[in-house]
Tab-separated table of C-alpha atoms in Angstrom:
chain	number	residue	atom	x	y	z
C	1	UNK	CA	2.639	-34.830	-65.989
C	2	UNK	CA	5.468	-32.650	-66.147
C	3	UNK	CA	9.139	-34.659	-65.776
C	4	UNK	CA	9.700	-32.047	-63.385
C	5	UNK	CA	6.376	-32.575	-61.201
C	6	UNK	CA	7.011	-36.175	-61.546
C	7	UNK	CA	10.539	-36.252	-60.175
C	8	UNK	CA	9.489	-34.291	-57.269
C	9	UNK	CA	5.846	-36.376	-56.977
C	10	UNK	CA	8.377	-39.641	-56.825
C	11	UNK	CA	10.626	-37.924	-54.294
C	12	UNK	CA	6.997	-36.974	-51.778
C	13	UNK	CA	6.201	-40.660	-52.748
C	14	UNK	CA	9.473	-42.008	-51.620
C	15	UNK	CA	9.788	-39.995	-48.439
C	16	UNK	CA	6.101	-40.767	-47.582
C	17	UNK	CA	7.224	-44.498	-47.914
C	18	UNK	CA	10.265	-44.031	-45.645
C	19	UNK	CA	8.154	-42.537	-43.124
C	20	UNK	CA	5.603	-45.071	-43.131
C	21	UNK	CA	8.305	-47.635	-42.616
C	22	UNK	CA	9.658	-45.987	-39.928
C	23	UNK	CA	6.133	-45.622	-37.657
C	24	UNK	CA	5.982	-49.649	-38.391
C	25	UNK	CA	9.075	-50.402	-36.800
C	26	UNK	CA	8.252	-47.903	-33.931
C	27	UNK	CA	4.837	-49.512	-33.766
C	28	UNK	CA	6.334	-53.097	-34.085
C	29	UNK	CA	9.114	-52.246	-31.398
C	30	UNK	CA	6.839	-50.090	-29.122
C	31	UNK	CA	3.789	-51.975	-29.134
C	32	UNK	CA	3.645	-55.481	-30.328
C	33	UNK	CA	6.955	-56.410	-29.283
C	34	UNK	CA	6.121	-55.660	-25.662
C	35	UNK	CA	2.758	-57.190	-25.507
C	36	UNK	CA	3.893	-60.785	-27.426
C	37	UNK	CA	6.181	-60.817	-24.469
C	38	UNK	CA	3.697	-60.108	-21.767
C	39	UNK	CA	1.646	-62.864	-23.493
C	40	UNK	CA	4.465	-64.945	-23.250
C	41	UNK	CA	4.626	-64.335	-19.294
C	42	UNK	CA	0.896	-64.809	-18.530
C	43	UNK	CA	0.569	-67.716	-20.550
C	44	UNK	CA	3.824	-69.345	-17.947
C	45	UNK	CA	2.394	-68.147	-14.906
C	46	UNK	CA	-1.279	-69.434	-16.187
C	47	UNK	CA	0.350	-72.797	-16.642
C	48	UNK	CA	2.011	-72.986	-13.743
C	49	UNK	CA	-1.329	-71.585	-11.772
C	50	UNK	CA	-3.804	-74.225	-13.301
C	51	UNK	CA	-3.117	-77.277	-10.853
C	52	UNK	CA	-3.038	-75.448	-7.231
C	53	UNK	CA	-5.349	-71.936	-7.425
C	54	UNK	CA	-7.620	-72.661	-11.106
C	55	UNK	CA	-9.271	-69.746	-10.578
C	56	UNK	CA	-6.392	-67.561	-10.531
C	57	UNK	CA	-5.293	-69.335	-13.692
C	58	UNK	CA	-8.434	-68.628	-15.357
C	59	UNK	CA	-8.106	-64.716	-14.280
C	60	UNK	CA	-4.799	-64.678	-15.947
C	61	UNK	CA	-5.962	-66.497	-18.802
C	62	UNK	CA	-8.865	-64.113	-19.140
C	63	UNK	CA	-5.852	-61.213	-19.474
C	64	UNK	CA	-3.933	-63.211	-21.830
C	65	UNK	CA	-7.464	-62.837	-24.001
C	66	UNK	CA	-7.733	-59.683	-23.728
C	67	UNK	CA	-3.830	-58.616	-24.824
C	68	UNK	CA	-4.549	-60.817	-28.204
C	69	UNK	CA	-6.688	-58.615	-28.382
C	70	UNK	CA	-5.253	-55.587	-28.012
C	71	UNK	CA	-2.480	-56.523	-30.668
C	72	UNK	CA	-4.812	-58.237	-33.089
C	73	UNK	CA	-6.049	-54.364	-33.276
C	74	UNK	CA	-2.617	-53.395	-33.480
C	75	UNK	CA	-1.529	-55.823	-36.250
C	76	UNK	CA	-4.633	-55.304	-38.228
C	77	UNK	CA	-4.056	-51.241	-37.778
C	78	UNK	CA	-0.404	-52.146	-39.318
C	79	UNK	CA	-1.419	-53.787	-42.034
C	80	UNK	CA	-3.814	-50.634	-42.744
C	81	UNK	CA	-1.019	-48.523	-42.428
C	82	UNK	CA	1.292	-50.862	-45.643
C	83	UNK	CA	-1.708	-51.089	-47.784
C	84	UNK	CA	-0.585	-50.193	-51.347
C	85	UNK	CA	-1.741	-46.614	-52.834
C	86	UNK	CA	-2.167	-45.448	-56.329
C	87	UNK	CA	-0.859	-42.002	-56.209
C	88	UNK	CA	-2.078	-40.913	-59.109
C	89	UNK	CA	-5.784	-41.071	-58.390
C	90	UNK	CA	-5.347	-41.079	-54.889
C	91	UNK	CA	-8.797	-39.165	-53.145
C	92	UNK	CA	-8.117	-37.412	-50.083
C	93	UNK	CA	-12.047	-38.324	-48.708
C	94	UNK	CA	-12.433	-41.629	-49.642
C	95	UNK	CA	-9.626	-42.192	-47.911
C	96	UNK	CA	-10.320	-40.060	-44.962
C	97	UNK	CA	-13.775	-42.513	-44.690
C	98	UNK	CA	-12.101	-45.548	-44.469
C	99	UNK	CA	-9.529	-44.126	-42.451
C	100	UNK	CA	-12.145	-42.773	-39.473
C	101	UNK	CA	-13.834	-46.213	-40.438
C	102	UNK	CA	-11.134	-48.400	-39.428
C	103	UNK	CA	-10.211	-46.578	-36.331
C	104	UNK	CA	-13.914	-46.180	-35.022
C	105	UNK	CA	-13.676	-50.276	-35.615
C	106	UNK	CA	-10.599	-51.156	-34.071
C	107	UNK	CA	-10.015	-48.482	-31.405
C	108	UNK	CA	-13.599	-47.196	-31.005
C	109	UNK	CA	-12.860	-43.318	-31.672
C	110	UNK	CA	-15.264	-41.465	-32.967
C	111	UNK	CA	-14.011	-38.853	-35.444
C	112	UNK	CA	-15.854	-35.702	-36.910
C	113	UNK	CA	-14.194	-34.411	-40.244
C	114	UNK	CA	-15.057	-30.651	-41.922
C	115	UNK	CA	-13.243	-30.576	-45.039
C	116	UNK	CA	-13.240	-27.507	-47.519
C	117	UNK	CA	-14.184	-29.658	-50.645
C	118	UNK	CA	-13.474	-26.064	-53.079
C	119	UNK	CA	-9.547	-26.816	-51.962
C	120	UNK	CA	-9.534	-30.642	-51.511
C	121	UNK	CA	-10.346	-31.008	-55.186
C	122	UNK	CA	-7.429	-29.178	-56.253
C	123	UNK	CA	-4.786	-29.940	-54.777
C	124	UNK	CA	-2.757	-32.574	-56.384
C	125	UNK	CA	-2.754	-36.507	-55.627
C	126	UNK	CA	0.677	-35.941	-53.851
C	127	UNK	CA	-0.128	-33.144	-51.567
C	128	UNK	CA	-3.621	-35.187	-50.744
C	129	UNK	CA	-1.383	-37.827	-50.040
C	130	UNK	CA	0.561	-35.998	-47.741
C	131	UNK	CA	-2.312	-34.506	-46.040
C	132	UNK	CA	-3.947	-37.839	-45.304
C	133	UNK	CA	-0.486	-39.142	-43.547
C	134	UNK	CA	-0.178	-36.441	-41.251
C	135	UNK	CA	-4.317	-36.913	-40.781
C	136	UNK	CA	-3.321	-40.498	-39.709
C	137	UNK	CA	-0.749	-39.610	-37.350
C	138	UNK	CA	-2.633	-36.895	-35.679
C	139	UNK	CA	-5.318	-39.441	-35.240
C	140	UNK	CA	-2.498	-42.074	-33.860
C	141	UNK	CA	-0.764	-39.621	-31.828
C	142	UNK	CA	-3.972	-38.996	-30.385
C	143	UNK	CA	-5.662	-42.083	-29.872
C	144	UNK	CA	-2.115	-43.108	-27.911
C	145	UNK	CA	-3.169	-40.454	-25.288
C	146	UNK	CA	-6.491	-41.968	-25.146
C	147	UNK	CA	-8.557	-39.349	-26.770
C	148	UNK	CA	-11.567	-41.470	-28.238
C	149	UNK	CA	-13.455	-38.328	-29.994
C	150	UNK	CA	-11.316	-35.697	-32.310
C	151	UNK	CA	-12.577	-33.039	-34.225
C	152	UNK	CA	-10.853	-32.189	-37.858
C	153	UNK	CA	-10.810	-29.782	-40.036
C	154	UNK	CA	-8.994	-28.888	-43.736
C	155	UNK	CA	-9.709	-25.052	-44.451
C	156	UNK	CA	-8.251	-21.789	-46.023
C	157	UNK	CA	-6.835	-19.820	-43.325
C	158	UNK	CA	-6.005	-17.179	-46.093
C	159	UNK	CA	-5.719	-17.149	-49.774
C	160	UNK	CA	-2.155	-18.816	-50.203
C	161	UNK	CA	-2.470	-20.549	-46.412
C	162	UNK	CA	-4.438	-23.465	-45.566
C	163	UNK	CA	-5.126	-24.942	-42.113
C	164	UNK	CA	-5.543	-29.040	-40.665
C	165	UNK	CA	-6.782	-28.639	-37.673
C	166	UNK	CA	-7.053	-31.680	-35.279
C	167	UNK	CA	-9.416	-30.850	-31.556
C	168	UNK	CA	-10.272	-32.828	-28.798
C	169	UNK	CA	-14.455	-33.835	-28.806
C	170	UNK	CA	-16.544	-31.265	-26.732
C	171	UNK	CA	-17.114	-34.146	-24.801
C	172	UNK	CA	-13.659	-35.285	-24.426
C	173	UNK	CA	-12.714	-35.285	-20.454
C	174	UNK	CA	-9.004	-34.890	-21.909
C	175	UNK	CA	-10.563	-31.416	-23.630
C	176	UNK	CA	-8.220	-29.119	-21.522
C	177	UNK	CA	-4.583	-29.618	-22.190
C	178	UNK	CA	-5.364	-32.716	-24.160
C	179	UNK	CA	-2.153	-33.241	-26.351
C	180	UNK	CA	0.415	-31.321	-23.743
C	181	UNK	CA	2.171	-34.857	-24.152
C	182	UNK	CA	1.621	-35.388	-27.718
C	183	UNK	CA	4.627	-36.183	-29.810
C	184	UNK	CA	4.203	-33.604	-32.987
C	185	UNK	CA	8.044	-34.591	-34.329
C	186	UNK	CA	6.345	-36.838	-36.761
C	187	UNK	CA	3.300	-35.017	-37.797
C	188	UNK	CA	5.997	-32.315	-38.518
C	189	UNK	CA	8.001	-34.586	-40.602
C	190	UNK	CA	5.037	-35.035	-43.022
C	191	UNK	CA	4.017	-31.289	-42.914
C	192	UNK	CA	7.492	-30.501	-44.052
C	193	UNK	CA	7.120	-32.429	-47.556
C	194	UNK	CA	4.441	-29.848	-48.053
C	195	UNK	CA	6.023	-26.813	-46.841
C	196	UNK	CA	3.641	-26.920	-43.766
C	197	UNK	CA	4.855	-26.104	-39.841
C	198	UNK	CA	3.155	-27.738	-36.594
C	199	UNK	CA	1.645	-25.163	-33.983
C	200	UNK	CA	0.191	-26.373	-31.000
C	201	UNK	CA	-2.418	-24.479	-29.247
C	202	UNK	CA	-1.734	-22.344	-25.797
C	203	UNK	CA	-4.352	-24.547	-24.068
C	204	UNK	CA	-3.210	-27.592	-25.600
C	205	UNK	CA	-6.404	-28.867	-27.025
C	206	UNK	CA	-5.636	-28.002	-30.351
C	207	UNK	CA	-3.215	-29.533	-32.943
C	208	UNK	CA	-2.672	-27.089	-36.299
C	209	UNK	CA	-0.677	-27.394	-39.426
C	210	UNK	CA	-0.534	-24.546	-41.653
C	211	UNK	CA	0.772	-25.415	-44.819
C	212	UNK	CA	1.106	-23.001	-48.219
C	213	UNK	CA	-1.542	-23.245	-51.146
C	214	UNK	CA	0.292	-20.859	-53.599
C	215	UNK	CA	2.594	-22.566	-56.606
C	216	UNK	CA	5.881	-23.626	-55.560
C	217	UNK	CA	8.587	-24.625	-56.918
C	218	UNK	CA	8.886	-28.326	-56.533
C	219	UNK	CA	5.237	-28.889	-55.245
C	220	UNK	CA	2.635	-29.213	-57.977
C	221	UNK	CA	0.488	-27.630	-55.311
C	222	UNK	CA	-2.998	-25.161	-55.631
C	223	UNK	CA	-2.353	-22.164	-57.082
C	224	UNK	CA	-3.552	-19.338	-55.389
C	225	UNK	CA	-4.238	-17.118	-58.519
């Protein structure tokens, strides 16, 4: 690899890292913070509960179950999230597998993936990288608004323009104006370590991010040629 390429790969690499830390601490702060102290509450108010009404106590108890639950997902999702990555041979499907894998298993959301495999194979391990992230968040950003089936697609909207599209299911009751409330500052933040812009569709049920395949200068990205 180029010392060029790899400066730049190292910088994507680095920024994709700072990122990634920063959704963990939202996640952490968010989430899990919030539902340790809920558990904290229920688990007093079960106590106190268990002498004069038992089953009351055991109704709260039954909620305190299911919010270990709930952030057993979400710790288990954040440890996903840190695993360690070899950029280098990173693969964009494999990962994209165990990605819909581990959401359809913790969050039960069934995802539907149409990848061009003519551009995924060419594009480097960084910009795969990249792709995946904003994937993930999409999927996140997403499964926060309770969607539980999305559509995605990876395909050439031209020859130097590709397109990641993320849809509501055709079964989805959220299909019309699905992600009007959908945070896309952090999808964007990805997208823009590849050159790529967020667009979100006029009915709201469709999340897009166009992103160039040509050679640029500082991406070792698909040539167009």
């Amino acid at each position: 690899m180029p010392i060029e390429e790899n400066h730049h790969t190292l910088n994507i690499q680095a920024e994709i890292g700072d990122l990634t830390r920063q959704k963990v601490v939202r996640q952490l702060h968010d989430g899990l913070t919030q539902t340790v102290s809920a558990l904290a509450m229920r688990i007093n108010y079960a106590r106190r509960l268990i002498t004069d009404d038992p089953q009351a106590a055991g109704e709260e108890l039954e909620k305190v179950e299911n919010l270990t639950r709930a952030a057993t997902k979400e710790i288990r999702h954040i440890i996903f999230l840190l695993r360690p990555e070899g950029q280098e041979d990173f693969e964009l499907n494999s990962e994209l597998d165990s990605l819909a894998e581990k959401m359809g298993e913790l969050f039960d959301i069934e995802i539907s993936m149409a990848f061009n495999e003519d551009l995924v194979i060419q594009l480097p391990g960084d910009v795969q990288n990249v792709i995946f992230r904003i994937v993930e968040e999409m999927i996140d950003s997403a499964r926060l608004l309770n969607e539980q089936m999305l559509e995605i697609s990876l395909s050439l909207a031209q020859s130097d323009l590709a397109q990641l599209n993320l849809e509501a299911g055709k079964e989805s009751d959220f299909m019309v104006n699905a992600f009007q409330e959908m945070d896309l500052n952090n999808i964007q933040s990805y997208a823009s370590l590849i050159g790529g812009s967020v667009i979100l569709g006029k009915d709201n049920n469709l999340v897009q991010v166009l992103f160039p395949v040509m050679k640029m200068k500082g991406l070792g990205m698909l040539s167009s040629e």
